[in-house]
Short mmCIF file of C-alpha atoms (C1' of nucleotides) in Angstrom, two decimals:
data_model
loop_
_atom_site.label_atom_id
_atom_site.label_comp_id
_atom_site.label_asym_id
_atom_site.label_seq_id
_atom_site.Cartn_x
_atom_site.Cartn_y
_atom_site.Cartn_z
CA UNK A 164 -78.36 134.53 -107.47
CA UNK A 165 -76.59 131.66 -109.17
CA UNK A 166 -72.86 131.20 -108.83
CA UNK A 167 -70.77 131.76 -111.92
CA UNK A 168 -67.85 129.43 -112.53
CA UNK A 169 -64.53 131.18 -112.86
CA UNK A 170 -63.99 129.52 -116.22
CA UNK A 171 -67.07 131.30 -117.56
CA UNK A 172 -66.33 134.50 -115.68
CA UNK A 173 -63.04 134.99 -117.49
CA UNK A 174 -64.86 135.14 -120.82
CA UNK A 175 -67.85 136.92 -119.33
CA UNK A 176 -69.41 140.24 -120.12
CA UNK A 177 -69.25 141.98 -116.81
CA UNK A 178 -71.92 143.09 -114.40
CA UNK A 179 -73.17 141.51 -111.16
CA UNK A 180 -71.63 138.13 -110.37
CA UNK A 181 -71.45 135.61 -107.54
CA UNK A 182 -68.20 133.69 -107.18
CA UNK A 183 -67.50 130.85 -104.79
CA UNK A 184 -64.20 129.17 -104.24
CA UNK A 185 -61.01 128.77 -102.23
CA UNK A 186 -58.52 131.54 -101.51
CA UNK A 187 -55.17 130.78 -103.11
CA UNK A 188 -53.45 133.85 -101.75
CA UNK A 189 -54.15 137.30 -100.38
CA UNK A 190 -52.14 140.44 -100.97
CA UNK A 191 -52.88 143.40 -98.76
CA UNK A 192 -52.56 146.98 -99.85
CA UNK A 193 -52.37 149.77 -97.36
CA UNK A 194 -54.38 151.79 -99.80
CA UNK A 195 -57.36 150.37 -97.96
CA UNK A 196 -58.06 147.18 -99.90
CA UNK A 197 -56.85 143.63 -100.43
CA UNK A 198 -56.48 141.34 -103.42
CA UNK A 199 -57.82 137.80 -103.12
CA UNK A 200 -56.96 135.11 -105.64
CA UNK A 201 -59.92 132.74 -105.82
CA UNK A 202 -59.98 129.33 -107.49
CA UNK A 203 -63.01 127.07 -107.87
CA UNK A 204 -61.49 124.20 -109.85
CA UNK A 205 -63.40 124.99 -113.03
CA UNK A 206 -60.10 125.99 -114.63
CA UNK A 207 -56.49 126.58 -113.81
CA UNK A 208 -56.78 130.35 -113.62
CA UNK A 209 -57.84 132.24 -110.52
CA UNK A 210 -60.05 135.29 -110.45
CA UNK A 211 -58.71 138.32 -108.64
CA UNK A 212 -61.14 139.84 -106.17
CA UNK A 213 -60.63 143.37 -104.93
CA UNK A 214 -61.89 143.70 -101.38
CA UNK A 215 -62.25 147.26 -100.12
CA UNK A 216 -61.74 147.43 -96.40
CA UNK A 217 -64.87 149.57 -96.19
CA UNK A 218 -67.05 146.56 -97.04
CA UNK A 219 -69.70 145.85 -94.42
CA UNK A 220 -68.27 143.57 -91.68
CA UNK A 221 -64.87 143.47 -93.38
CA UNK A 222 -62.99 143.98 -90.13
CA UNK A 223 -64.70 140.94 -88.60
CA UNK A 224 -63.80 138.60 -91.49
CA UNK A 225 -60.40 140.00 -92.38
CA UNK A 226 -58.42 137.50 -90.33
CA UNK A 227 -60.51 134.64 -91.75
CA UNK A 228 -59.56 135.45 -95.33
CA UNK A 229 -56.50 133.23 -95.26
CA UNK A 230 -54.85 130.97 -97.81
CA UNK A 231 -57.04 127.89 -98.06
CA UNK A 232 -60.24 129.45 -96.77
CA UNK A 233 -63.49 129.07 -98.70
CA UNK A 234 -65.49 132.15 -99.58
CA UNK A 235 -68.51 133.45 -101.42
CA UNK A 236 -68.05 136.78 -103.14
CA UNK A 237 -70.75 138.96 -104.60
CA UNK A 238 -69.56 141.83 -106.76
CA UNK A 239 -69.12 143.40 -110.12
CA UNK A 240 -66.98 141.95 -112.89
CA UNK A 241 -64.87 144.80 -114.21
CA UNK A 242 -61.78 145.40 -116.30
CA UNK A 243 -58.71 145.19 -114.09
CA UNK A 244 -56.75 148.33 -113.37
CA UNK A 245 -53.64 146.27 -112.71
CA UNK A 246 -51.39 144.22 -114.92
CA UNK A 247 -51.44 140.45 -115.00
CA UNK A 248 -55.15 139.91 -115.47
CA UNK A 249 -57.74 141.46 -117.73
CA UNK A 250 -60.70 141.06 -115.41
CA UNK A 251 -61.36 141.16 -111.71
CA UNK A 252 -64.28 141.23 -109.33
CA UNK A 253 -64.92 144.36 -107.32
CA UNK A 254 -66.49 142.84 -104.22
CA UNK A 255 -69.64 144.22 -102.68
CA UNK A 256 -70.13 141.38 -100.20
CA UNK A 257 -67.82 138.64 -98.93
CA UNK A 258 -68.92 135.68 -96.85
CA UNK A 259 -66.54 133.14 -95.36
CA UNK A 260 -67.84 129.56 -95.51
CA UNK A 261 -64.80 128.12 -93.80
CA UNK A 262 -61.59 129.76 -92.75
CA UNK A 263 -58.26 127.89 -92.82
CA UNK A 264 -56.00 128.29 -89.78
CA UNK A 265 -52.26 128.87 -90.12
CA UNK A 266 -51.55 125.14 -90.05
CA UNK A 267 -53.11 124.77 -93.51
CA UNK A 268 -50.41 122.63 -95.13
CA UNK A 269 -50.47 124.13 -98.62
CA UNK A 270 -48.28 127.16 -98.85
CA UNK A 271 -47.98 129.68 -101.62
CA UNK A 272 -45.05 127.89 -103.13
CA UNK A 273 -44.14 124.62 -104.76
CA UNK A 274 -44.34 121.47 -102.74
CA UNK A 275 -42.71 118.17 -103.55
CA UNK A 276 -45.05 115.55 -104.94
CA UNK A 277 -43.84 113.20 -102.19
CA UNK A 278 -45.14 115.60 -99.58
CA UNK A 279 -48.41 116.13 -101.42
CA UNK A 280 -49.05 112.38 -101.49
CA UNK A 281 -49.13 112.46 -97.70
CA UNK A 282 -51.95 114.99 -97.89
CA UNK A 283 -53.97 113.41 -100.68
CA UNK A 284 -57.12 115.02 -99.24
CA UNK A 285 -55.76 118.53 -99.87
CA UNK A 286 -53.57 118.10 -102.92
CA UNK A 287 -56.46 118.52 -105.40
CA UNK A 288 -56.39 122.19 -104.41
CA UNK A 289 -52.97 122.65 -105.97
CA UNK A 290 -52.57 123.87 -109.54
CA UNK A 291 -50.93 120.65 -110.67
CA UNK A 292 -53.50 118.25 -109.29
CA UNK A 293 -56.41 120.35 -110.45
CA UNK A 294 -54.95 120.28 -113.93
CA UNK A 295 -54.19 116.54 -113.80
CA UNK A 296 -57.72 115.69 -112.74
CA UNK A 297 -59.35 117.89 -115.36
CA UNK A 298 -57.20 116.23 -118.02
CA UNK A 299 -57.96 112.81 -116.59
CA UNK A 300 -61.66 113.63 -116.74
CA UNK A 301 -61.43 114.79 -120.34
CA UNK A 302 -59.55 111.66 -121.36
CA UNK A 303 -62.18 109.45 -119.74
CA UNK A 304 -64.88 111.35 -121.55
CA UNK A 305 -63.19 111.12 -124.93
CA UNK A 306 -62.50 107.40 -124.48
CA UNK A 307 -66.25 106.91 -124.29
CA UNK A 308 -66.80 109.27 -127.19
CA UNK A 309 -64.30 107.51 -129.41
CA UNK A 310 -65.97 104.14 -128.97
CA UNK A 311 -69.54 105.38 -128.82
CA UNK A 312 -69.09 107.26 -132.11
CA UNK A 313 -68.09 103.99 -133.73
CA UNK A 314 -70.99 102.03 -132.28
CA UNK A 315 -69.08 100.10 -129.65
CA UNK A 316 -71.13 98.93 -126.68
CA UNK A 317 -69.89 99.90 -123.23
CA UNK A 318 -69.72 96.72 -121.18
CA UNK A 319 -69.39 96.38 -117.41
CA UNK A 320 -67.40 93.27 -116.56
CA UNK A 321 -67.32 91.86 -113.03
CA UNK A 322 -64.98 93.12 -110.33
CA UNK A 323 -65.18 89.90 -108.32
CA UNK A 324 -64.16 86.81 -110.24
CA UNK A 325 -63.38 83.13 -109.69
CA UNK A 326 -60.76 82.80 -112.40
CA UNK A 327 -57.44 82.72 -110.64
CA UNK A 328 -54.98 82.05 -113.43
CA UNK A 329 -55.51 84.49 -116.22
CA UNK A 330 -51.80 85.00 -116.10
CA UNK A 331 -51.97 88.77 -115.86
CA UNK A 332 -50.60 88.88 -112.34
CA UNK A 333 -51.04 88.09 -108.66
CA UNK A 334 -54.60 88.55 -107.44
CA UNK A 335 -56.22 89.95 -104.32
CA UNK A 336 -58.40 87.36 -102.66
CA UNK A 337 -61.91 88.36 -101.62
CA UNK A 338 -63.40 86.59 -98.65
CA UNK A 339 -65.88 87.02 -95.82
CA UNK A 340 -64.45 84.11 -93.84
CA UNK A 341 -63.16 84.75 -90.33
CA UNK A 342 -59.43 84.87 -90.97
CA UNK A 343 -58.60 84.17 -87.34
CA UNK A 344 -60.66 81.00 -87.41
CA UNK A 345 -61.54 79.88 -90.94
CA UNK A 346 -63.58 76.71 -91.49
CA UNK A 347 -61.34 73.73 -92.26
CA UNK A 348 -62.00 70.75 -94.49
CA UNK A 349 -62.69 67.58 -92.47
CA UNK A 350 -62.52 69.64 -89.28
CA UNK A 351 -58.74 69.21 -88.92
CA UNK A 352 -57.01 72.15 -87.20
CA UNK A 353 -54.46 72.48 -89.98
CA UNK A 354 -56.66 71.18 -92.76
CA UNK A 355 -57.27 73.07 -95.96
CA UNK A 356 -59.54 76.07 -95.63
CA UNK A 357 -63.04 75.17 -96.74
CA UNK A 358 -63.99 77.84 -99.23
CA UNK A 359 -67.33 76.21 -99.92
CA UNK A 360 -68.41 78.08 -96.79
CA UNK A 361 -67.15 81.40 -98.16
CA UNK A 362 -69.62 84.03 -99.40
CA UNK A 363 -69.63 82.83 -103.01
CA UNK A 364 -69.14 79.19 -102.14
CA UNK A 365 -65.68 79.15 -103.71
CA UNK A 366 -62.47 81.12 -103.81
CA UNK A 367 -62.93 84.58 -105.30
CA UNK A 368 -60.61 87.39 -106.32
CA UNK A 369 -60.57 90.96 -107.58
CA UNK A 370 -60.32 90.99 -111.35
CA UNK A 371 -57.01 91.55 -113.12
CA UNK A 372 -58.69 92.08 -116.48
CA UNK A 373 -62.15 92.09 -118.01
CA UNK A 374 -60.87 90.71 -121.29
CA UNK A 375 -62.24 87.18 -121.16
CA UNK A 376 -65.70 88.38 -120.21
CA UNK A 377 -65.35 91.06 -122.87
CA UNK A 378 -64.80 88.38 -125.47
CA UNK A 379 -68.10 86.79 -124.50
CA UNK A 380 -69.98 89.92 -125.41
CA UNK A 381 -67.91 90.57 -128.53
CA UNK A 382 -69.21 87.20 -129.70
CA UNK A 383 -72.73 88.64 -129.60
CA UNK A 384 -72.56 92.42 -129.91
CA UNK A 385 -69.50 92.38 -132.17
CA UNK A 386 -67.79 95.51 -130.82
CA UNK A 387 -67.60 96.25 -127.13
CA UNK A 388 -65.32 98.03 -124.71
CA UNK A 389 -64.84 97.94 -120.98
CA UNK A 390 -63.55 100.78 -118.84
CA UNK A 391 -63.20 99.91 -115.20
CA UNK A 392 -60.97 99.23 -112.24
CA UNK A 393 -58.53 96.33 -112.20
CA UNK A 394 -56.35 95.00 -109.41
CA UNK A 395 -52.90 93.47 -109.29
CA UNK A 396 -51.37 92.24 -106.05
CA UNK A 397 -47.85 92.37 -107.47
CA UNK A 398 -45.21 93.80 -105.17
CA UNK A 399 -44.36 96.40 -107.77
CA UNK A 400 -42.65 99.53 -106.56
CA UNK A 401 -42.21 101.66 -109.64
CA UNK A 402 -43.42 104.95 -111.00
CA UNK A 403 -45.52 103.08 -113.59
CA UNK A 404 -47.44 100.54 -111.47
CA UNK A 405 -50.47 100.67 -109.22
CA UNK A 406 -52.22 97.90 -107.32
CA UNK A 407 -55.56 99.43 -108.32
CA UNK A 408 -55.81 101.03 -111.72
CA UNK A 409 -58.30 101.65 -114.50
CA UNK A 410 -58.15 99.84 -117.77
CA UNK A 411 -59.84 100.27 -121.13
CA UNK A 412 -60.34 97.03 -123.02
CA UNK A 413 -62.04 97.00 -126.42
CA UNK A 414 -62.84 93.64 -127.96
CA UNK A 415 -63.92 93.34 -131.58
CA UNK A 416 -65.35 90.46 -133.58
CA UNK A 417 -64.04 90.16 -137.16
CA UNK A 418 -60.89 92.21 -136.45
CA UNK A 419 -57.55 90.66 -137.34
CA UNK A 420 -54.26 91.87 -135.85
CA UNK A 421 -53.84 94.61 -138.47
CA UNK A 422 -57.33 95.95 -137.76
CA UNK A 423 -56.45 95.81 -134.07
CA UNK A 424 -53.27 97.83 -134.53
CA UNK A 425 -55.11 100.34 -136.73
CA UNK A 426 -57.70 100.85 -134.03
CA UNK A 427 -55.11 101.23 -131.28
CA UNK A 428 -53.20 103.84 -133.24
CA UNK A 429 -56.31 105.76 -134.24
CA UNK A 430 -57.52 105.60 -130.63
CA UNK A 431 -54.37 107.10 -129.14
CA UNK A 432 -54.22 109.84 -131.75
CA UNK A 433 -57.84 110.73 -131.17
CA UNK A 434 -57.35 111.00 -127.41
CA UNK A 435 -54.25 113.14 -127.71
CA UNK A 436 -55.70 115.63 -130.17
CA UNK A 437 -58.93 115.83 -128.21
CA UNK A 438 -57.15 116.68 -124.97
CA UNK A 439 -54.94 119.25 -126.68
CA UNK A 440 -58.03 120.93 -128.05
CA UNK A 441 -60.20 120.83 -124.94
CA UNK A 442 -57.66 121.18 -122.15
CA UNK A 443 -55.46 123.78 -123.79
CA UNK A 444 -54.94 125.86 -120.66
CA UNK A 445 -54.02 122.88 -118.49
CA UNK A 446 -51.75 121.47 -121.19
CA UNK A 447 -49.93 124.80 -121.43
CA UNK A 448 -49.39 124.55 -117.70
CA UNK A 449 -47.86 121.08 -118.00
CA UNK A 450 -45.69 122.26 -120.85
CA UNK A 451 -44.42 125.11 -118.72
CA UNK A 452 -44.08 123.53 -115.30
CA UNK A 453 -43.87 119.75 -115.65
CA UNK A 454 -42.31 118.82 -118.99
CA UNK A 455 -41.33 121.54 -121.44
CA UNK A 456 -41.44 119.14 -124.40
CA UNK A 457 -44.85 117.63 -123.77
CA UNK A 458 -46.88 119.58 -126.34
CA UNK A 459 -44.28 118.96 -129.02
CA UNK A 460 -44.16 115.27 -128.13
CA UNK A 461 -47.93 114.87 -128.33
CA UNK A 462 -48.10 116.74 -131.61
CA UNK A 463 -45.41 114.51 -133.06
CA UNK A 464 -47.36 111.43 -132.13
CA UNK A 465 -50.54 112.76 -133.68
CA UNK A 466 -48.79 113.66 -136.92
CA UNK A 467 -46.71 110.55 -137.49
CA UNK A 468 -47.52 106.99 -138.29
CA UNK A 469 -46.58 104.54 -135.55
CA UNK A 470 -43.67 102.37 -136.63
CA UNK A 471 -44.79 98.76 -136.89
CA UNK A 472 -42.24 96.01 -136.75
CA UNK A 473 -42.30 92.34 -135.92
CA UNK A 474 -40.66 91.01 -132.80
CA UNK A 475 -38.13 89.29 -135.06
CA UNK A 476 -37.24 92.60 -136.76
CA UNK A 477 -37.00 94.24 -133.33
CA UNK A 478 -34.46 91.62 -132.30
CA UNK A 479 -32.46 92.26 -135.49
CA UNK A 480 -32.50 96.00 -134.83
CA UNK A 481 -31.26 95.46 -131.30
CA UNK A 482 -28.58 93.01 -132.34
CA UNK A 483 -27.02 95.46 -134.75
CA UNK A 484 -27.12 98.26 -132.16
CA UNK A 485 -23.81 99.52 -130.83
CA UNK A 486 -25.30 99.92 -127.36
CA UNK A 487 -24.42 97.32 -124.74
CA UNK A 488 -27.56 96.00 -123.07
CA UNK A 489 -27.78 94.61 -119.56
CA UNK A 490 -30.13 91.86 -120.67
CA UNK A 491 -29.35 89.53 -123.58
CA UNK A 492 -30.90 90.16 -126.97
CA UNK A 493 -31.87 86.81 -128.34
CA UNK A 494 -34.88 85.52 -130.22
CA UNK A 495 -37.26 83.92 -127.75
CA UNK A 496 -36.47 86.18 -124.83
CA UNK A 497 -38.84 88.93 -123.71
CA UNK A 498 -38.04 92.48 -124.71
CA UNK A 499 -36.80 94.33 -121.62
CA UNK A 500 -37.59 97.93 -120.78
CA UNK A 501 -34.11 98.96 -121.96
CA UNK A 502 -34.75 97.30 -125.34
CA UNK A 503 -38.15 98.88 -125.78
CA UNK A 504 -36.81 102.28 -124.84
CA UNK A 505 -33.88 101.96 -127.22
CA UNK A 506 -36.20 101.15 -130.10
CA UNK A 507 -38.79 103.86 -129.46
CA UNK A 508 -36.45 106.59 -128.23
CA UNK A 509 -33.22 106.03 -130.17
CA UNK A 510 -33.98 104.09 -133.34
CA UNK A 511 -37.42 105.34 -134.36
CA UNK A 512 -37.96 108.31 -132.03
CA UNK A 513 -41.71 107.80 -132.07
CA UNK A 514 -44.33 105.31 -130.93
CA UNK A 515 -43.75 101.79 -132.18
CA UNK A 516 -45.92 98.72 -132.38
CA UNK A 517 -44.09 95.43 -131.98
CA UNK A 518 -46.09 92.40 -133.11
CA UNK A 519 -45.82 88.66 -133.70
CA UNK A 520 -44.10 87.66 -130.48
CA UNK A 521 -42.69 84.20 -129.74
CA UNK A 522 -45.43 81.85 -128.67
CA UNK A 523 -43.61 80.78 -125.46
CA UNK A 524 -43.56 84.23 -123.86
CA UNK A 525 -47.19 85.17 -124.49
CA UNK A 526 -50.60 84.18 -123.13
CA UNK A 527 -52.60 81.11 -124.09
CA UNK A 528 -55.45 83.02 -125.71
CA UNK A 529 -53.34 84.70 -128.40
CA UNK A 530 -53.75 83.39 -131.93
CA UNK A 531 -51.00 81.13 -133.17
CA UNK A 532 -49.42 82.16 -136.47
CA UNK A 533 -48.77 79.65 -139.21
CA UNK A 534 -45.69 77.69 -138.35
CA UNK A 535 -46.57 77.82 -134.68
CA UNK A 536 -43.53 79.85 -133.63
CA UNK A 537 -45.21 83.18 -133.01
CA UNK A 538 -48.56 84.55 -131.87
CA UNK A 539 -50.49 87.55 -133.09
CA UNK A 540 -49.72 89.75 -130.12
CA UNK A 541 -48.87 93.41 -130.28
CA UNK A 542 -47.56 96.02 -127.84
CA UNK A 543 -47.74 99.76 -128.38
CA UNK A 544 -44.62 101.34 -126.91
CA UNK A 545 -44.35 105.07 -126.28
CA UNK A 546 -41.06 106.95 -125.93
CA UNK A 547 -40.29 107.75 -122.26
CA UNK A 548 -43.17 105.67 -120.99
CA UNK A 549 -42.93 102.18 -122.42
CA UNK A 550 -45.85 99.87 -122.90
CA UNK A 551 -49.20 101.63 -122.93
CA UNK A 552 -51.20 99.07 -124.87
CA UNK A 553 -50.97 95.32 -125.01
CA UNK A 554 -53.26 93.36 -127.28
CA UNK A 555 -53.68 90.46 -129.65
CA UNK A 556 -55.82 88.63 -132.10
CA UNK A 557 -57.44 85.85 -130.08
CA UNK A 558 -57.22 82.18 -130.89
CA UNK A 559 -60.60 81.23 -132.35
CA UNK A 560 -59.84 77.61 -133.19
CA UNK A 561 -61.17 75.27 -130.51
CA UNK A 562 -58.55 72.54 -130.90
CA UNK A 563 -55.61 74.91 -131.07
CA UNK A 564 -56.81 76.84 -128.03
CA UNK A 565 -57.32 73.65 -126.05
CA UNK A 566 -53.81 72.50 -126.89
CA UNK A 567 -52.34 75.89 -125.96
CA UNK A 568 -54.05 75.72 -122.56
CA UNK A 569 -52.68 72.26 -121.90
CA UNK A 570 -49.19 73.37 -122.96
CA UNK A 571 -49.33 76.24 -120.50
CA UNK A 572 -50.77 74.15 -117.63
CA UNK A 573 -54.11 75.89 -117.62
CA UNK A 574 -57.07 73.76 -116.62
CA UNK A 575 -59.56 73.73 -119.53
CA UNK A 576 -62.31 72.73 -117.09
CA UNK A 577 -62.08 76.10 -115.43
CA UNK A 578 -62.44 77.88 -118.78
CA UNK A 579 -65.21 75.73 -120.18
CA UNK A 580 -67.28 78.80 -121.00
CA UNK A 581 -64.33 80.43 -122.76
CA UNK A 582 -63.86 77.29 -124.84
CA UNK A 583 -67.59 77.24 -125.58
CA UNK A 584 -67.18 80.50 -127.46
CA UNK A 585 -64.98 78.56 -129.91
CA UNK A 586 -67.39 75.65 -129.96
CA UNK A 587 -70.52 77.60 -130.80
CA UNK A 588 -70.24 80.13 -133.60
CA UNK A 589 -66.59 81.04 -133.22
CA UNK A 590 -65.27 84.06 -135.08
CA UNK A 591 -61.95 85.78 -135.59
CA UNK A 592 -61.64 88.56 -133.07
CA UNK A 593 -59.13 90.87 -131.45
CA UNK A 594 -58.76 93.31 -128.62
CA UNK A 595 -56.34 95.26 -126.51
CA UNK A 596 -55.94 96.80 -123.08
CA UNK A 597 -54.89 100.33 -122.32
CA UNK A 598 -53.75 101.40 -118.86
CA UNK A 599 -55.71 104.56 -118.18
CA UNK A 600 -53.28 106.02 -115.63
CA UNK A 601 -50.37 105.45 -117.98
CA UNK A 602 -52.24 107.42 -120.60
CA UNK A 603 -52.84 110.27 -118.15
CA UNK A 604 -49.22 110.06 -117.11
CA UNK A 605 -48.02 110.30 -120.66
CA UNK A 606 -50.33 113.14 -121.64
CA UNK A 607 -49.54 115.31 -118.63
CA UNK A 608 -45.83 114.51 -118.47
CA UNK A 609 -46.19 113.61 -114.79
CA UNK A 610 -43.32 111.36 -113.76
CA UNK A 611 -45.02 109.24 -111.14
CA UNK A 612 -48.22 107.28 -111.76
CA UNK A 613 -49.19 107.89 -108.10
CA UNK A 614 -49.77 111.51 -109.05
CA UNK A 615 -52.30 110.96 -111.83
CA UNK A 616 -54.90 109.01 -109.81
CA UNK A 617 -56.81 110.66 -106.95
CA UNK A 618 -55.98 108.03 -104.35
CA UNK A 619 -53.13 105.73 -105.35
CA UNK A 620 -52.98 102.17 -104.04
CA UNK A 621 -49.50 100.69 -103.93
CA UNK A 622 -47.84 98.07 -101.72
CA UNK A 623 -48.19 99.14 -98.08
CA UNK A 624 -50.32 102.10 -99.06
CA UNK A 625 -54.11 102.32 -99.08
CA UNK A 626 -54.67 105.51 -97.06
CA UNK A 627 -57.57 107.87 -97.81
"C1'" U B 41 -38.74 91.45 -104.38
"C1'" C B 42 -33.55 93.16 -105.94
"C1'" C B 43 -29.95 97.34 -106.59
"C1'" G B 44 -28.91 102.44 -105.47
"C1'" G B 45 -30.14 106.95 -102.89
"C1'" U B 46 -32.44 110.07 -99.18
"C1'" G B 47 -34.41 110.99 -94.14
"C1'" U B 48 -32.23 117.96 -90.39
"C1'" G B 49 -37.87 123.66 -87.79
"C1'" G B 50 -44.66 123.59 -90.91
"C1'" C B 51 -42.39 123.21 -96.31
"C1'" G B 52 -37.75 123.22 -99.52
"C1'" C B 53 -32.71 122.64 -98.50
"C1'" A B 54 -27.20 123.68 -96.05
"C1'" A B 55 -23.65 122.12 -92.46
"C1'" U B 56 -14.21 118.57 -93.16
"C1'" G B 57 -16.14 114.06 -86.83
"C1'" G B 58 -15.75 119.96 -83.14
"C1'" U B 59 -21.31 125.92 -80.82
"C1'" A B 60 -27.26 123.03 -86.06
"C1'" G B 61 -27.83 127.37 -90.39
"C1'" C B 62 -30.41 129.56 -94.91
"C1'" G B 63 -34.89 130.46 -98.02
"C1'" C B 64 -40.19 130.19 -97.84
"C1'" A B 65 -44.28 130.03 -94.39
"C1'" C B 66 -45.69 132.23 -89.63
"C1'" U B 67 -45.77 136.84 -85.89
"C1'" C B 68 -44.82 142.19 -85.48
"C1'" G B 69 -43.57 146.82 -88.02
"C1'" G B 70 -42.88 149.60 -92.78
"C1'" C B 71 -44.19 150.32 -98.06
"C1'" U B 72 -47.20 149.39 -102.34
"C1'" G B 73 -53.25 148.64 -107.89
"C1'" U B 74 -50.74 144.16 -105.66
"C1'" U B 75 -49.09 139.55 -109.05
"C1'" A B 76 -44.77 133.29 -106.08
"C1'" A B 77 -45.16 141.33 -104.04
"C1'" C B 78 -41.20 143.98 -101.55
"C1'" C B 79 -38.09 145.97 -97.02
"C1'" G B 80 -36.80 145.38 -91.58
"C1'" A B 81 -37.13 142.54 -87.01
"C1'" G B 82 -38.66 138.09 -84.47
"C1'" U B 83 -40.53 132.80 -83.24
"C1'" U B 84 -39.83 127.71 -84.66
"C1'" G B 85 -35.17 121.61 -84.04
"C1'" U B 86 -34.95 115.00 -78.81
"C1'" U B 87 -31.16 116.04 -86.94
"C1'" A B 88 -36.74 109.11 -88.67
"C1'" G B 89 -36.06 105.16 -84.52
"C1'" A B 90 -32.79 101.71 -81.66
"C1'" G B 91 -27.91 100.34 -80.60
"C1'" G B 92 -22.50 101.05 -81.31
"C1'" U B 93 -17.38 103.50 -82.30
"C1'" U B 94 -15.25 108.23 -80.33
"C1'" C B 95 -12.92 112.99 -75.59
"C1'" G B 96 -16.83 114.55 -79.02
"C1'" A B 97 -21.70 111.96 -84.05
"C1'" G B 98 -26.57 115.37 -88.23
"C1'" U B 99 -21.83 113.40 -90.20
"C1'" C B 100 -18.67 106.88 -89.18
"C1'" C B 101 -20.67 101.47 -88.24
"C1'" U B 102 -25.02 97.81 -87.40
"C1'" C B 103 -30.18 96.95 -87.40
"C1'" U B 104 -35.34 98.73 -88.09
"C1'" C B 105 -38.83 101.97 -90.45
"C1'" A B 106 -40.33 105.44 -94.19
"C1'" C B 107 -39.85 107.71 -98.81
"C1'" C B 108 -37.55 108.40 -103.76
"C1'" G B 109 -35.11 106.52 -108.30
"C1'" G B 110 -33.85 102.23 -111.34
"C1'" A B 111 -34.83 96.91 -112.37
"C1'" G B 112 -38.12 92.65 -112.47
"C1'" C B 113 -43.59 91.73 -113.17
"C1'" C B 114 -46.96 94.25 -116.30
"C1'" A B 115 -51.11 98.15 -118.21
#
RNA sequence: UCCGGUGUGGCGCAAUGGUAGCGCACUCGGCUGUUAACCGAGUUGUUAGAGGUUCGAGUCCUCUCACCGGAGCCA
């Protein structure tokens, strides 16, 4: 007999069923039976199993039916005689796959997320992490659907790369050299390490972004997107940063900055409404237990147009604010978290897109506006979260790009292939990057980014 | 990395410088178509580590470690 998932069971017809899952809790009745709450991860809800103590072999398995144990239950799906659930399984046979001794760390009560991080191998069995991972899964799925429906090509960019100055952050070096005795140039004991003897014959790193490679394929397939892991070796200790995280990076030929912003806004709205529709039960849970405003917040975002303002207008808005900021508000300086929050949370009270940033504070590949003071960069800022998307129209003019690289001390030799894209059949194009974990964080209302990825990697932490 | 905070039974938390306690979990007993069940009893601690001040330190001081929050960097 095939196992029925609890998700399907709860809408099922009744009759003979086979359920397999983990015991959340057991309540004994001296009326000669016990209640088992079983969860199999297919949904948030448990199924209640009624276990008569007259079942064959019940006495021999009774002390194995503990919180955390894994069981297989054959029985009949019937209407529940008790309150609190409409259906339950009247067991006719219970088998224990694996019992859980009393030192099972998950108790029938709330645990702190700090504690659960220490037991990352067991935390998926909690309500919260089950719900987070189902939502995360749905978001990943709908990211693909959004782009696939519009004919974008899913592109896999390399994890190991030789570019070491994309400017996105510190990089993890990848090497197979013997670190206790690396080969040295000209044999000197303290000479420079000779990376020509390394696995790839030169210095290599884990990627910080697939954007530049994405642009290559956008210059052939027109519309592509990447969705993969990225790595930053920054010593960032915040609730919004990971050393290993997943990023979505669409890159589109023939898109200008306005098209880019349109796509970003449409993208976010699509993802939010999709998850509200398809993860309704889990989202209700978040709204009840994690953040009581989350459903309202998401709905607001779906229903309202993102406020778009230039960096210059943002500065004006901040300058006329009565609030005293810790960091100076002056044209040419980067917007600080406190500035971004003030704009999205206090002034506009909704997502905002700031665009046309000063040229000096943005990357070399962003398209220079006329006048040369600003570049066509844009950031999507969400209330309570901050930056979720960063993007730009790319510089497609060969000479301008070359000059921008020189101005920012970037060796054009190293990016010869990137420059070639402007030399041979250049085209206006744009793209953006979305931090996947930040999206999951925002949608679920979870406060710490370490709790929306199965196994978080942060400074001094790579366990599991 | 900087600033601030926290570290006490398995988990969540108390404790003016003066005998380390409560809730949950666990064990035993009672009760019940139960719902984070309930009622009664019981077990569980080198108070993160090292040093110092003091008659006396969980509490004050110094250092180390870990974790949390905020900031910077960014997605």
